[in-house]
Coordinates of N, CA and C in Angstrom, one line a residue:
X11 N -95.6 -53.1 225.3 CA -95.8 -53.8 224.1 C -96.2 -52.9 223.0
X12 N -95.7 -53.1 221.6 CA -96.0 -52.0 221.0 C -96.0 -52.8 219.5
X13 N -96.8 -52.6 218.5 CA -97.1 -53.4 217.6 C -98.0 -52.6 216.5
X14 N -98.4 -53.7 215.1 CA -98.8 -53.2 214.4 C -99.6 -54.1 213.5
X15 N -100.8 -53.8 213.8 CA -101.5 -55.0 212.5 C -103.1 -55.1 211.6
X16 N -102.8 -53.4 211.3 CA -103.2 -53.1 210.3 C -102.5 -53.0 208.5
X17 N -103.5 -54.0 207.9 CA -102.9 -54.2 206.8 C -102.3 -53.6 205.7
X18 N -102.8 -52.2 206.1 CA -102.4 -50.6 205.2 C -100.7 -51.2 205.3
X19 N -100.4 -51.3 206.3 CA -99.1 -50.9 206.7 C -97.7 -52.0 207.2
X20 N -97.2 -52.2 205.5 CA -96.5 -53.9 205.9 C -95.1 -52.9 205.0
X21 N -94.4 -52.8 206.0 CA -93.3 -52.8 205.6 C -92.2 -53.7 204.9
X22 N -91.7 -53.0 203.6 CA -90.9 -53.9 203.2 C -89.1 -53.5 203.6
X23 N -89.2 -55.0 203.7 CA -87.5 -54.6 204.5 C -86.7 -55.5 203.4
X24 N -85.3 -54.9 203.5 CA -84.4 -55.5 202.1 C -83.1 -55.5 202.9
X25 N -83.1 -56.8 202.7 CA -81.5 -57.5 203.6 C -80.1 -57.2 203.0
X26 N -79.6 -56.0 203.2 CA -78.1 -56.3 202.7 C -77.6 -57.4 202.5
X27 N -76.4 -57.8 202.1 CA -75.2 -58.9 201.8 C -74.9 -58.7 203.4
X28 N -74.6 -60.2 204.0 CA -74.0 -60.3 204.7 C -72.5 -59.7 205.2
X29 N -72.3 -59.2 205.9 CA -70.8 -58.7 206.1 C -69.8 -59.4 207.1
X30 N -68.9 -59.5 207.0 CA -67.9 -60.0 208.7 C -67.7 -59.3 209.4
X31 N -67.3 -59.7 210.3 CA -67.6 -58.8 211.8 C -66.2 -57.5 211.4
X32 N -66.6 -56.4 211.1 CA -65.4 -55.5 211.3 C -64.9 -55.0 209.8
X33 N -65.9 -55.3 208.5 CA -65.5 -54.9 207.1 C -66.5 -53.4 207.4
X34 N -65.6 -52.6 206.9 CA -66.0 -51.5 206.6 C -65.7 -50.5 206.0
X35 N -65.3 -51.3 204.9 CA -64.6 -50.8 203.0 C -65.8 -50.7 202.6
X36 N -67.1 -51.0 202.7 CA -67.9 -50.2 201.9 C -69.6 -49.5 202.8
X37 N -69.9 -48.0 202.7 CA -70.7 -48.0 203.5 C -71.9 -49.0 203.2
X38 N -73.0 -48.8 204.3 CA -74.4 -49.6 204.2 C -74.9 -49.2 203.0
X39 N -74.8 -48.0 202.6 CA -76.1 -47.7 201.5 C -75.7 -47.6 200.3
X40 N -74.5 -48.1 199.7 CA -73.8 -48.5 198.6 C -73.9 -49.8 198.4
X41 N -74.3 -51.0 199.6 CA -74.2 -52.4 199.3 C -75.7 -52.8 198.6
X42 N -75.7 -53.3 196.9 CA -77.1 -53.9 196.8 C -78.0 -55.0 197.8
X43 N -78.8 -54.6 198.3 CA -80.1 -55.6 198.7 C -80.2 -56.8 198.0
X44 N -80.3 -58.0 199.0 CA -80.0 -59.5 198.3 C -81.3 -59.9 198.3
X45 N -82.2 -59.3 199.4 CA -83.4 -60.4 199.7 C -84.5 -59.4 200.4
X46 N -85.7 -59.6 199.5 CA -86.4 -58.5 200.1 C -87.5 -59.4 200.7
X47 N -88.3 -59.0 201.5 CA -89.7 -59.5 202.3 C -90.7 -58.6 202.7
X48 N -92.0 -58.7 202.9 CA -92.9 -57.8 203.6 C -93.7 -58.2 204.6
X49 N -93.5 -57.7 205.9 CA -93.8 -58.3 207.4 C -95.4 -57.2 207.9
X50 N -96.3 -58.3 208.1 CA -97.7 -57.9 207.9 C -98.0 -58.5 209.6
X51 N -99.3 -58.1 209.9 CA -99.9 -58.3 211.4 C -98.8 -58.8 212.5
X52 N -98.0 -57.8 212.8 CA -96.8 -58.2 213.4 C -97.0 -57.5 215.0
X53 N -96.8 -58.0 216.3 CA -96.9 -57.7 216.9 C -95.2 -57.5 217.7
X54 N -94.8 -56.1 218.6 CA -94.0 -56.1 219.6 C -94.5 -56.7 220.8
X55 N -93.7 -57.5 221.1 CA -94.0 -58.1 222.6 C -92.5 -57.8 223.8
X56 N -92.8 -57.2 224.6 CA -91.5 -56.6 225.3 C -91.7 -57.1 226.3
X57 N -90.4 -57.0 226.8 CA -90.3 -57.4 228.4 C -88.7 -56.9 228.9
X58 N -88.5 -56.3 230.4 CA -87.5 -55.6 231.0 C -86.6 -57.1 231.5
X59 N -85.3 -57.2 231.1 CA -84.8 -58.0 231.9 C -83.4 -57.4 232.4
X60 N -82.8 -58.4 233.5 CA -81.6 -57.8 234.3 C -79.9 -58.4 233.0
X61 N -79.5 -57.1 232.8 CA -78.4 -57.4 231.5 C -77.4 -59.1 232.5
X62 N -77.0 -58.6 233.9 CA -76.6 -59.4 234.4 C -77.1 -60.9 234.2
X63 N -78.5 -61.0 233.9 CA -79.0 -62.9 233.9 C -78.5 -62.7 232.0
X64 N -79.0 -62.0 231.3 CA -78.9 -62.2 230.3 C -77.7 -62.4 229.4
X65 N -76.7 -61.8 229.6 CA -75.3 -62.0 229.2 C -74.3 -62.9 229.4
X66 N -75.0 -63.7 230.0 CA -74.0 -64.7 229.9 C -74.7 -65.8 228.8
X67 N -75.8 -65.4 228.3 CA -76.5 -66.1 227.0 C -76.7 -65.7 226.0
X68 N -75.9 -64.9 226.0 CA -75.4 -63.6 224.7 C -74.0 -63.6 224.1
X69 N -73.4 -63.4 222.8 CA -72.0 -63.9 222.8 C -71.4 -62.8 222.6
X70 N -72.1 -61.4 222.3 CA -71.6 -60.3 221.7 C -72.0 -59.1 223.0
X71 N -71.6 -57.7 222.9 CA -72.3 -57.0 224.2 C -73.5 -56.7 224.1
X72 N -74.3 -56.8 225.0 CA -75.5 -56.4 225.3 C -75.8 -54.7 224.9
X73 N -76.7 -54.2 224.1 CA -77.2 -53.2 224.0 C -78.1 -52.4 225.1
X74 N -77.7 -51.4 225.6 CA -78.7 -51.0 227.2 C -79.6 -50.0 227.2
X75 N -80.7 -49.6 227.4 CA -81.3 -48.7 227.3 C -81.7 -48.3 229.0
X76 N -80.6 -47.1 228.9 CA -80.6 -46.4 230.8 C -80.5 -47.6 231.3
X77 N -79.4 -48.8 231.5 CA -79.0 -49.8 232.0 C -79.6 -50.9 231.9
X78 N -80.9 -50.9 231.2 CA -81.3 -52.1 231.5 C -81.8 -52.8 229.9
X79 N -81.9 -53.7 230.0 CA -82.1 -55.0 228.5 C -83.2 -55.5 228.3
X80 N -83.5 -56.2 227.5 CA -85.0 -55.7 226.9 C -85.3 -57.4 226.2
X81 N -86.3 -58.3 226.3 CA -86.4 -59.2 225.2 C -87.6 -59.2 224.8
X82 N -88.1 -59.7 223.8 CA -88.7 -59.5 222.6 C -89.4 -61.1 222.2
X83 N -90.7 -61.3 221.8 CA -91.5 -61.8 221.3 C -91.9 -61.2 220.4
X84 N -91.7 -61.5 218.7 CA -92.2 -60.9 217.4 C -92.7 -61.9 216.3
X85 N -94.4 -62.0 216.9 CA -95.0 -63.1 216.0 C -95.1 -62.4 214.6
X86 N -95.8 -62.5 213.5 CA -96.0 -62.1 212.2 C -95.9 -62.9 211.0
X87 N -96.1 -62.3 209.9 CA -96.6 -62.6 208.5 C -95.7 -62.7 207.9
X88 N -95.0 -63.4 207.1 CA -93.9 -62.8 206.2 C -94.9 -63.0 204.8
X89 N -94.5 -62.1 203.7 CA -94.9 -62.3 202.2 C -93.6 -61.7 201.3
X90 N -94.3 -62.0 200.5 CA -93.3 -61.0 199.3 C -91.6 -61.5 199.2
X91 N -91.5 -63.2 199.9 CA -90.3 -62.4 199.8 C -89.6 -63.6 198.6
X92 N -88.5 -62.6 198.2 CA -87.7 -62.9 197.2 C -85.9 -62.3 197.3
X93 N -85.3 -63.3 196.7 CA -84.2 -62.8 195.9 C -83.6 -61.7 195.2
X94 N -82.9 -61.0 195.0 CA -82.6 -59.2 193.8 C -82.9 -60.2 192.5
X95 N -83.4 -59.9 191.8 CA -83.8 -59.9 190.5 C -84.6 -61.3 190.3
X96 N -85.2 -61.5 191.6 CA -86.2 -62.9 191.1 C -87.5 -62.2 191.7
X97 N -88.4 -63.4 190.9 CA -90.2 -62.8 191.7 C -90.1 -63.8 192.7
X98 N -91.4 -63.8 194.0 CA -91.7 -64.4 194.6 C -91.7 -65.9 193.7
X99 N -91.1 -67.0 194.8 CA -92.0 -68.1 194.6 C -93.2 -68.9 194.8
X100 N -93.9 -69.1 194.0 CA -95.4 -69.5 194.7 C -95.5 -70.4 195.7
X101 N -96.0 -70.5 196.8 CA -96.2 -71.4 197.8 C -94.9 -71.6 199.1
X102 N -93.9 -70.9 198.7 CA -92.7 -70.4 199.7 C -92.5 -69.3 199.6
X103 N -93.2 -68.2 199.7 CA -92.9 -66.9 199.7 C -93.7 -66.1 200.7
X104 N -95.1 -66.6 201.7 CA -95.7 -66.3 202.6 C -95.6 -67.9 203.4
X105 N -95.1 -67.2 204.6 CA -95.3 -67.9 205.6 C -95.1 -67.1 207.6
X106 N -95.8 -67.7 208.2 CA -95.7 -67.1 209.3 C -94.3 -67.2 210.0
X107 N -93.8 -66.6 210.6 CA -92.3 -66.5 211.4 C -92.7 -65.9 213.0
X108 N -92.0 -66.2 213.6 CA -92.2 -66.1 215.1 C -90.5 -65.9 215.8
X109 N -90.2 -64.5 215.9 CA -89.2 -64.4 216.4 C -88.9 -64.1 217.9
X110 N -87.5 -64.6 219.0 CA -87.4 -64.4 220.0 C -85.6 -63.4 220.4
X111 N -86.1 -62.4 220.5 CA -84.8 -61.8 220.5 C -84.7 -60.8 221.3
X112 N -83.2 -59.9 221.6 CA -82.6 -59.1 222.6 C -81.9 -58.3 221.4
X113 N -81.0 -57.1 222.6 CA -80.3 -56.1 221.5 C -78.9 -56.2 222.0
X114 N -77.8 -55.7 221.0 CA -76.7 -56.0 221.4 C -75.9 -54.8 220.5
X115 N -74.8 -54.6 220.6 CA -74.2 -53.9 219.7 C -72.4 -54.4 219.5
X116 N -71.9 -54.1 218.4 CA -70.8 -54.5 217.8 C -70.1 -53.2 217.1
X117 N -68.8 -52.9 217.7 CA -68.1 -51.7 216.8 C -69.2 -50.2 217.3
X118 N -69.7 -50.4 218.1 CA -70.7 -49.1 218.0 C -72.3 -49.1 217.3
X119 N -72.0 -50.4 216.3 CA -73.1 -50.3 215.8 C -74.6 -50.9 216.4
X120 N -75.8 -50.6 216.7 CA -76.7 -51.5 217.8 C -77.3 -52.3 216.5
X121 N -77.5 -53.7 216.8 CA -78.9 -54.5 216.3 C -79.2 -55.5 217.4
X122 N -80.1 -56.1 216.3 CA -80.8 -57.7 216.9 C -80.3 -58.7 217.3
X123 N -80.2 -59.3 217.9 CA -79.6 -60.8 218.3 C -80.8 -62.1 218.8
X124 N -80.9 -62.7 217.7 CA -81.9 -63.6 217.7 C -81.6 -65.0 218.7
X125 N -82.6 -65.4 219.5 CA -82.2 -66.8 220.4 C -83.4 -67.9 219.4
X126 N -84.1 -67.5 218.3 CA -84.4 -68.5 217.9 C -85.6 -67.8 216.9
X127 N -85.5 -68.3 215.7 CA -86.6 -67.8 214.6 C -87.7 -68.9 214.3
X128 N -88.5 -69.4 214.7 CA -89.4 -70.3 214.4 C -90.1 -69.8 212.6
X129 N -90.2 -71.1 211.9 CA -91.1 -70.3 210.8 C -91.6 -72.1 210.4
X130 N -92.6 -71.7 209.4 CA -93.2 -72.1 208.7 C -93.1 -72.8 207.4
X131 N -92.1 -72.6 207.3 CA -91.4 -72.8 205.8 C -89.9 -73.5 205.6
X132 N -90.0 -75.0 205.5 CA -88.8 -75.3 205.3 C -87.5 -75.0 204.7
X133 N -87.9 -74.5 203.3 CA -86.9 -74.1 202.5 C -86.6 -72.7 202.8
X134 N -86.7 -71.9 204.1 CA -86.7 -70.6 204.6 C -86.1 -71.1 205.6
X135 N -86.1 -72.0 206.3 CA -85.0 -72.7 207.6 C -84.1 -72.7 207.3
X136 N -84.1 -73.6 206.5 CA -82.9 -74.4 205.7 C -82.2 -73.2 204.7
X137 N -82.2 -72.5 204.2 CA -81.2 -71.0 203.8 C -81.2 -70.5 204.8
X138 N -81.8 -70.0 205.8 CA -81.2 -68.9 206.5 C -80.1 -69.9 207.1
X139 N -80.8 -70.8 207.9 CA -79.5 -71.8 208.8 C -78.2 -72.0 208.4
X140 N -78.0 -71.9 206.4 CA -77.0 -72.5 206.0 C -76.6 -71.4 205.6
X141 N -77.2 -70.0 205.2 CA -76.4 -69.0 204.5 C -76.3 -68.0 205.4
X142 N -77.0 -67.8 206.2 CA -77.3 -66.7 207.4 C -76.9 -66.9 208.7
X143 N -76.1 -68.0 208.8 CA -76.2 -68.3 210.1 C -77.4 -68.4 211.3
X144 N -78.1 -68.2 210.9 CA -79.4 -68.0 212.2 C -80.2 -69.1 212.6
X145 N -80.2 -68.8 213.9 CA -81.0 -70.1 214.2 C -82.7 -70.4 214.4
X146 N -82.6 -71.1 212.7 CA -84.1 -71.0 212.5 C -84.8 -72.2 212.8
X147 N -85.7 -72.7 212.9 CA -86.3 -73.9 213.5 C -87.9 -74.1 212.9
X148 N -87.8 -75.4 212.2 CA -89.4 -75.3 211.9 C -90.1 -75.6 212.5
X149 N -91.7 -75.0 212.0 CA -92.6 -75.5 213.3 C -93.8 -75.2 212.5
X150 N -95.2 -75.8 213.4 CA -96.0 -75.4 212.6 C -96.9 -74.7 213.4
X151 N -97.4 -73.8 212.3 CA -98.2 -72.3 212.6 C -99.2 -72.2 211.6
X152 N -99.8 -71.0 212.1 CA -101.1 -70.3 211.9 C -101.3 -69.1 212.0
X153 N -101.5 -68.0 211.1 CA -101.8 -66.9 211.5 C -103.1 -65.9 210.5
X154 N -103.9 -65.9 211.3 CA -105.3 -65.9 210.9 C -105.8 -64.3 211.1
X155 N -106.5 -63.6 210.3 CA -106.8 -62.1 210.8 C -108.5 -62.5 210.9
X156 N -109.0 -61.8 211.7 CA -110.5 -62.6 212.3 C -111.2 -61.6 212.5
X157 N -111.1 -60.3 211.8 CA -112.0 -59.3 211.8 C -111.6 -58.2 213.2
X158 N -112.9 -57.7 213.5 CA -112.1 -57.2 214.6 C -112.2 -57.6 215.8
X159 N -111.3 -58.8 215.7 CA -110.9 -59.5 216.8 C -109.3 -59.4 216.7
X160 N -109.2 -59.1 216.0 CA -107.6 -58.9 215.6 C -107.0 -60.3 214.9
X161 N -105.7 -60.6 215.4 CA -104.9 -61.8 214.8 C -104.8 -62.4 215.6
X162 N -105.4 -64.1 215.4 CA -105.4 -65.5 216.0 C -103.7 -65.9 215.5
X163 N -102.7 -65.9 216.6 CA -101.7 -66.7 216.0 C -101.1 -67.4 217.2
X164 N -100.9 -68.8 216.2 CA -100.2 -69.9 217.2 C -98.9 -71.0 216.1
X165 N -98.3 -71.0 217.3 CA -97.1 -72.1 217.0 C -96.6 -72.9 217.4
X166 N -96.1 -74.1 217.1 CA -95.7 -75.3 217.8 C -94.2 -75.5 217.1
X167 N -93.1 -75.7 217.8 CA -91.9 -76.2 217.2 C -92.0 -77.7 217.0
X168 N -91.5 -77.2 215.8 CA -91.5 -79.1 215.1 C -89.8 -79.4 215.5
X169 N -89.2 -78.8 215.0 CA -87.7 -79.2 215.0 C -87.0 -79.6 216.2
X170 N -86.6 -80.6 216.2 CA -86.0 -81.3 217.1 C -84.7 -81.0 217.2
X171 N -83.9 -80.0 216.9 CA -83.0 -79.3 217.1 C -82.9 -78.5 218.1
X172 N -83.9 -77.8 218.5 CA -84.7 -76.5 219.5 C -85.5 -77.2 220.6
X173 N -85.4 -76.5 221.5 CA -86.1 -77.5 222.7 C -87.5 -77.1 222.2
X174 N -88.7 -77.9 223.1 CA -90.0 -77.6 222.7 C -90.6 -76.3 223.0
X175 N -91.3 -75.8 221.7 CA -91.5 -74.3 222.3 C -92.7 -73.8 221.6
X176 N -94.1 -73.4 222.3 CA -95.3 -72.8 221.8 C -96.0 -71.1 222.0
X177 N -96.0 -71.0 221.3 CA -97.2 -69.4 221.3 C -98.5 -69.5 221.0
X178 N -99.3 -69.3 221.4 CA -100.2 -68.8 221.2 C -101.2 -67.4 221.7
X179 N -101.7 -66.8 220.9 CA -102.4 -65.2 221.3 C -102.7 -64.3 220.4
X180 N -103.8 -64.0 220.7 CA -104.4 -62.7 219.9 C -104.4 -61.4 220.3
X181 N -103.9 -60.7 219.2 CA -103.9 -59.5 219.1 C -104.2 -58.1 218.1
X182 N -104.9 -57.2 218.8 CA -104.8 -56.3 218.0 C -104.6 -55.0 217.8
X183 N -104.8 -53.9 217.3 CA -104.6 -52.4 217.1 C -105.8 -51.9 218.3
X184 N -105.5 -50.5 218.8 CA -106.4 -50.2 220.0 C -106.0 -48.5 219.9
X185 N -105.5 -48.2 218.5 CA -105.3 -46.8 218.2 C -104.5 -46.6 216.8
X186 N -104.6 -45.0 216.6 CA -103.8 -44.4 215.5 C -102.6 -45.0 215.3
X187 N -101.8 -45.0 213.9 CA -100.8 -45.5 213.6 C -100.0 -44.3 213.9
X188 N -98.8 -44.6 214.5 CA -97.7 -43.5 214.8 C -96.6 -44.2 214.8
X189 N -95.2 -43.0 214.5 CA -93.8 -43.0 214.2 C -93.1 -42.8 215.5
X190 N -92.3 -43.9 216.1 CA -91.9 -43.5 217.4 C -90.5 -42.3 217.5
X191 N -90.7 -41.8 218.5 CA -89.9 -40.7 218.7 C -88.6 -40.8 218.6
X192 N -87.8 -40.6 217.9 CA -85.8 -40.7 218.1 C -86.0 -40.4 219.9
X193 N -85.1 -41.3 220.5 CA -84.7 -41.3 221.8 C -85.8 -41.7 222.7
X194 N -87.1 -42.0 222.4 CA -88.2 -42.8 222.9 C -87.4 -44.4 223.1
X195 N -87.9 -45.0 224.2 CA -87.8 -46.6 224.8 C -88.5 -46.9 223.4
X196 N -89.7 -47.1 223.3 CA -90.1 -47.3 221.6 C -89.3 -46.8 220.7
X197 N -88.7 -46.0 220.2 CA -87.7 -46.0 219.1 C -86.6 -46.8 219.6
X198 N -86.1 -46.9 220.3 CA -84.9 -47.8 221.1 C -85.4 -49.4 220.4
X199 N -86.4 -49.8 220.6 CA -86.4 -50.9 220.7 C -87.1 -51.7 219.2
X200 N -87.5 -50.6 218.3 CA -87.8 -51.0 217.3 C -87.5 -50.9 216.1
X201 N -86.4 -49.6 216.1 CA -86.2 -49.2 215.1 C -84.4 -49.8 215.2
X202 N -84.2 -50.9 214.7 CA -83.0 -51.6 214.4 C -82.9 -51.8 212.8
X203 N -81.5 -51.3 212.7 CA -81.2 -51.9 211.4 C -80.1 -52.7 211.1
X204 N -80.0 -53.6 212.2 CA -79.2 -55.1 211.8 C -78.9 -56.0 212.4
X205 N -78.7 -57.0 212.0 CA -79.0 -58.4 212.5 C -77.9 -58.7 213.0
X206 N -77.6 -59.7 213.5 CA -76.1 -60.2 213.9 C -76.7 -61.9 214.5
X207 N -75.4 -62.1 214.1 CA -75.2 -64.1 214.1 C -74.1 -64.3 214.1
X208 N -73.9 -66.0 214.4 CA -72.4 -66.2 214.7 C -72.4 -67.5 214.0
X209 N -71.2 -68.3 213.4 CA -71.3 -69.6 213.0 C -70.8 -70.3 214.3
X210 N -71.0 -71.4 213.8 CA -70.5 -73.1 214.5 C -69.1 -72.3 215.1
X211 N -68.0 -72.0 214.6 CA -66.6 -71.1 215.0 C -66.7 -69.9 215.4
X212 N -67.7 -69.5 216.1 CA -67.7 -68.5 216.7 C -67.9 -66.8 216.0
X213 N -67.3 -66.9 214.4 CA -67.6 -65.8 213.7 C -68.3 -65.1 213.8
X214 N -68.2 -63.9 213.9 CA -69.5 -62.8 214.0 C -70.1 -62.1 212.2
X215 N -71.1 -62.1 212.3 CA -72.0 -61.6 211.0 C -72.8 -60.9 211.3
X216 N -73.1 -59.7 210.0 CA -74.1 -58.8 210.4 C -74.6 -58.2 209.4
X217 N -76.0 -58.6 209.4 CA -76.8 -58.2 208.1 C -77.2 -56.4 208.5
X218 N -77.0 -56.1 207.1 CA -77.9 -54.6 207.6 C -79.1 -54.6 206.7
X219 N -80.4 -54.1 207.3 CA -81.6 -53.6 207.1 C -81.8 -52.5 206.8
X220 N -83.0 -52.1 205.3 CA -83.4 -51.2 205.2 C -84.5 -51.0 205.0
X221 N -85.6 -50.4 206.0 CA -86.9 -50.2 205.7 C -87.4 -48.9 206.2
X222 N -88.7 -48.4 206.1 CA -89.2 -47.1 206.4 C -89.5 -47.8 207.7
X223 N -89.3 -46.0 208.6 CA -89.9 -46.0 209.8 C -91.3 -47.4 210.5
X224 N -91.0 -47.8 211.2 CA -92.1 -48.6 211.5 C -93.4 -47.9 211.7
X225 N -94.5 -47.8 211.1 CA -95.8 -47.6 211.6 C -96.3 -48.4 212.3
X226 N -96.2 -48.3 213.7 CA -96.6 -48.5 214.8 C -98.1 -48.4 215.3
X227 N -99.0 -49.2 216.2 CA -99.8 -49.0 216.7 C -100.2 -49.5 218.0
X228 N -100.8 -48.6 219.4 CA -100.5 -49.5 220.3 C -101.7 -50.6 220.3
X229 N -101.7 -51.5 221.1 CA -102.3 -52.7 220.8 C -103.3 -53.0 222.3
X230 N -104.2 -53.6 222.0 CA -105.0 -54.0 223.1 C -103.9 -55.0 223.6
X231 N -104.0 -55.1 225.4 CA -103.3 -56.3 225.8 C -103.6 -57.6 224.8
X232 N -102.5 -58.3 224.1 CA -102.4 -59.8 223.9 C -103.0 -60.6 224.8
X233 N -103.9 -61.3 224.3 CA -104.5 -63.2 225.0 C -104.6 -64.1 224.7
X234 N -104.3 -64.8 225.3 CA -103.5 -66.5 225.4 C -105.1 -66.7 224.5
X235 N -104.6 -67.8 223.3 CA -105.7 -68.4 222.3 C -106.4 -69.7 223.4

């Protein structure tokens, strides 16, 4: 488990334009940023799983680290976020998100493959779902920083689209902030720069990500609230 939730350190990440599966008339770092955000008290929550149970619940190939697959619990903060040339809007622009995901890669390139984005924020469901393809689901949450007890966070799925689904757990920092190593299981599993989704027809999509190095911290074991 490997995480981060000291407030010094909120990365801002800025979403490329969506691409289709296989455009690559123009590179990543030529395409303007559509939508920026900044992800605060965010914890990595890992777990080893067998690629064989996993892939048949996956639509794209599995990404492997020395053969074996990886999934992911990523509770946190969202702020800051906005549109290229708009400000935040007040009262939808921080909300908590709760992500559940695996790694996969396409054309060579590795990212994220999401089984479900829980958040807080309707009008953040409702665009990613219709413009992003992703499957986001609302619900309601809480995410509380409680001194040094670390972060109180819990969720309940509201959306009756998603089967029923809850978190709850506290967590926090339990050392120095560090840069994971290129070729480290931790660099493997956190340092992704793109998303991937599919529509209703099967289409493949894939956002690219740009943000600094994660500052990382490892974390006292997580406990159930």
């Amino acid at each position: 488990m490997h995480g981060s939730t000291d407030r010094r350190h909120q990365p801002t990440v800025d979403i490329n334009r969506v691409e289709w599966r296989g455009r690559r008339d123009l590179p990543a770092a030529s395409r303007p940023w559509i939508l920026r955000q900044i992800w605060s008290d965010l914890l990595f929550a890992h777990w080893r799983i067998d690629p064989a149970l996993l892939q048949p619940l996956v639509p794209l190939p599995l990404d492997l680290y020395e053969g074996e697959d990886w999934v992911a619990v990523v509770p946190f903060r969202m702020s800051g976020v906005a549109l290229r040339g708009l400000t935040p809007i007040p009262g939808t622009s921080t909300f908590p998100e709760l992500n559940v995901r695996t790694y996969v890669h396409v054309d060579g390139k590795p990212g994220v493959w999401f089984f479900s984005l829980d958040a807080a924020n309707r009008l953040a469901v409702a665009t990613a779902r219709r413009f992003f393809h992703l499957p986001y689901m609302n619900a309601r949450m809480t995410c509380r920083l409680e001194g040094t007890a670390g972060v109180a966070y819990e969720s309940v799925r509201t959306d009756k689209r998603g089967r029923p689904a809850e978190f709850r757990a506290r967590y926090r920092p339990s050392g120095p902030a560090f840069q994971a190593k290129p070729g480290s299981l931790v660099h493997w599993l956190t340092e992704r720069y793109a998303l991937y989704a599919q529509d209703t027809a099967g289409r493949t999509y894939r956002g690219d990500i740009e943000h600094i190095p994660w500052p990382l911290q490892p974390p006292d074991s997580p406990t159930e609230l």
